[in-house]
Amino acid sequence: ENKKLKEKVAGFEQALKVKEMKRVEDKNQEQNTKVEKLEVVAENKKLKEKVAGFEQALKVKEMKRVEDKNQEQNTKVEKLESELRNHQVEFQSLVEMVRNLSQLEKK
């Protein structure tokens, strides 16, 4: 009788230990899941910051490209304006020469 009772108690104790181990295992799994989620969130944050950095670098690069293109266009415009002034001076000289010739013919 005592032996059966001890075996029954031992069985209950064993069941309680198994139940406690299962509870601890579930708690650990839950903790691991939380840690994994936090790691994913941290990784996502790092990736978002990296993407933002790349986007900023691309914007800076694009702005530099546009500035360079504008400078190139400004240089072309200045050159064309200079050529135009030279042609205006040449035209003015030709007009003056024609006037002079015209006056000479009148004489």
Coordinates of C-alpha atoms in Angstrom, one line a residue:
E1 CA 0.0 0.0 0.0
N2 CA 2.8 2.4 1.0
K3 CA 4.7 1.5 -2.1
K4 CA 1.7 2.1 -4.3
L5 CA 1.2 5.5 -2.7
K6 CA 4.9 6.4 -3.1
E7 CA 4.7 5.4 -6.7
K8 CA 1.6 7.5 -7.2
V9 CA 3.2 10.5 -5.5
A10 CA 6.3 10.0 -7.6
G11 CA 4.1 9.9 -10.7
F12 CA 2.4 13.2 -9.7
E13 CA 5.8 14.8 -9.0
Q14 CA 7.1 13.6 -12.3
A15 CA 4.0 15.0 -14.1
L16 CA 4.5 18.3 -12.2
K17 CA 8.2 18.4 -13.2
V18 CA 7.3 17.7 -16.9
K19 CA 4.5 20.3 -16.7
E20 CA 7.0 22.8 -15.2
M21 CA 9.6 22.0 -17.8
K22 CA 7.1 22.5 -20.5
R23 CA 6.0 25.9 -19.0
V24 CA 9.7 27.0 -18.8
E25 CA 10.3 25.8 -22.4
D26 CA 7.2 27.7 -23.6
K27 CA 8.4 30.8 -21.7
N28 CA 11.9 30.5 -23.3
Q29 CA 10.4 30.0 -26.7
E30 CA 8.3 33.2 -26.1
Q31 CA 11.4 35.1 -25.0
N32 CA 13.3 33.8 -28.1
T33 CA 10.5 34.9 -30.3
K34 CA 10.5 38.4 -28.7
V35 CA 14.2 38.6 -29.1
E36 CA 14.0 37.6 -32.8
K37 CA 11.3 40.2 -33.4
L38 CA 13.4 42.8 -31.8
E39 CA 16.4 41.7 -33.9
V40 CA 14.2 42.0 -37.0
V41 CA 13.0 45.4 -36.0
A42 CA 16.6 46.6 -35.3
E43 CA 17.7 45.1 -38.7
N44 CA 14.8 46.8 -40.5
K45 CA 15.8 50.1 -38.8
K46 CA 19.4 49.7 -39.9
L47 CA 18.2 48.9 -43.5
K48 CA 15.9 51.8 -43.6
E49 CA 18.7 54.1 -42.4
K50 CA 21.0 52.6 -45.1
V51 CA 18.3 53.1 -47.8
A52 CA 17.8 56.7 -46.6
G53 CA 21.6 57.2 -46.8
F54 CA 21.7 55.8 -50.3
E55 CA 18.7 58.0 -51.3
Q56 CA 20.4 61.1 -49.9
A57 CA 23.6 60.2 -51.7
L58 CA 21.7 59.8 -55.0
K59 CA 20.0 63.2 -54.4
V60 CA 23.4 64.8 -53.8
K61 CA 24.8 63.1 -56.9
E62 CA 21.8 64.2 -59.0
M63 CA 22.1 67.8 -57.7
K64 CA 25.8 67.8 -58.6
R65 CA 25.1 66.4 -62.0
V66 CA 22.4 69.1 -62.6
E67 CA 24.8 71.8 -61.3
D68 CA 27.5 70.6 -63.6
K69 CA 25.1 70.5 -66.5
N70 CA 23.9 74.1 -65.6
Q71 CA 27.5 75.2 -65.5
E72 CA 28.2 73.6 -68.9
Q73 CA 25.1 75.3 -70.3
N74 CA 26.1 78.7 -68.8
T75 CA 29.6 78.4 -70.4
K76 CA 28.0 77.7 -73.8
V77 CA 25.6 80.6 -73.4
E78 CA 28.6 82.9 -72.4
K79 CA 30.5 81.7 -75.5
L80 CA 27.5 82.3 -77.8
E81 CA 26.9 85.8 -76.3
S82 CA 30.6 86.6 -76.9
E83 CA 30.4 85.4 -80.5
L84 CA 27.2 87.4 -80.9
R85 CA 28.9 90.5 -79.6
N86 CA 31.8 89.9 -82.0
H87 CA 29.4 89.5 -84.9
Q88 CA 27.6 92.7 -83.9
V89 CA 30.9 94.5 -83.9
E90 CA 31.7 93.1 -87.4
F91 CA 28.2 93.9 -88.6
Q92 CA 28.6 97.5 -87.3
S93 CA 31.9 97.8 -89.0
L94 CA 30.4 96.6 -92.3
V95 CA 27.5 99.0 -92.0
E96 CA 30.0 101.8 -91.4
M97 CA 32.0 100.7 -94.4
V98 CA 28.9 100.7 -96.6
R99 CA 28.0 104.2 -95.4
N100 CA 31.5 105.4 -96.1
L101 CA 31.3 103.8 -99.6
S102 CA 27.9 105.3 -100.2
Q103 CA 29.1 108.7 -99.2
L104 CA 32.1 108.3 -101.5
E105 CA 29.9 107.4 -104.4
K106 CA 27.8 110.5 -103.8
K107 CA 30.8 112.7 -104.1

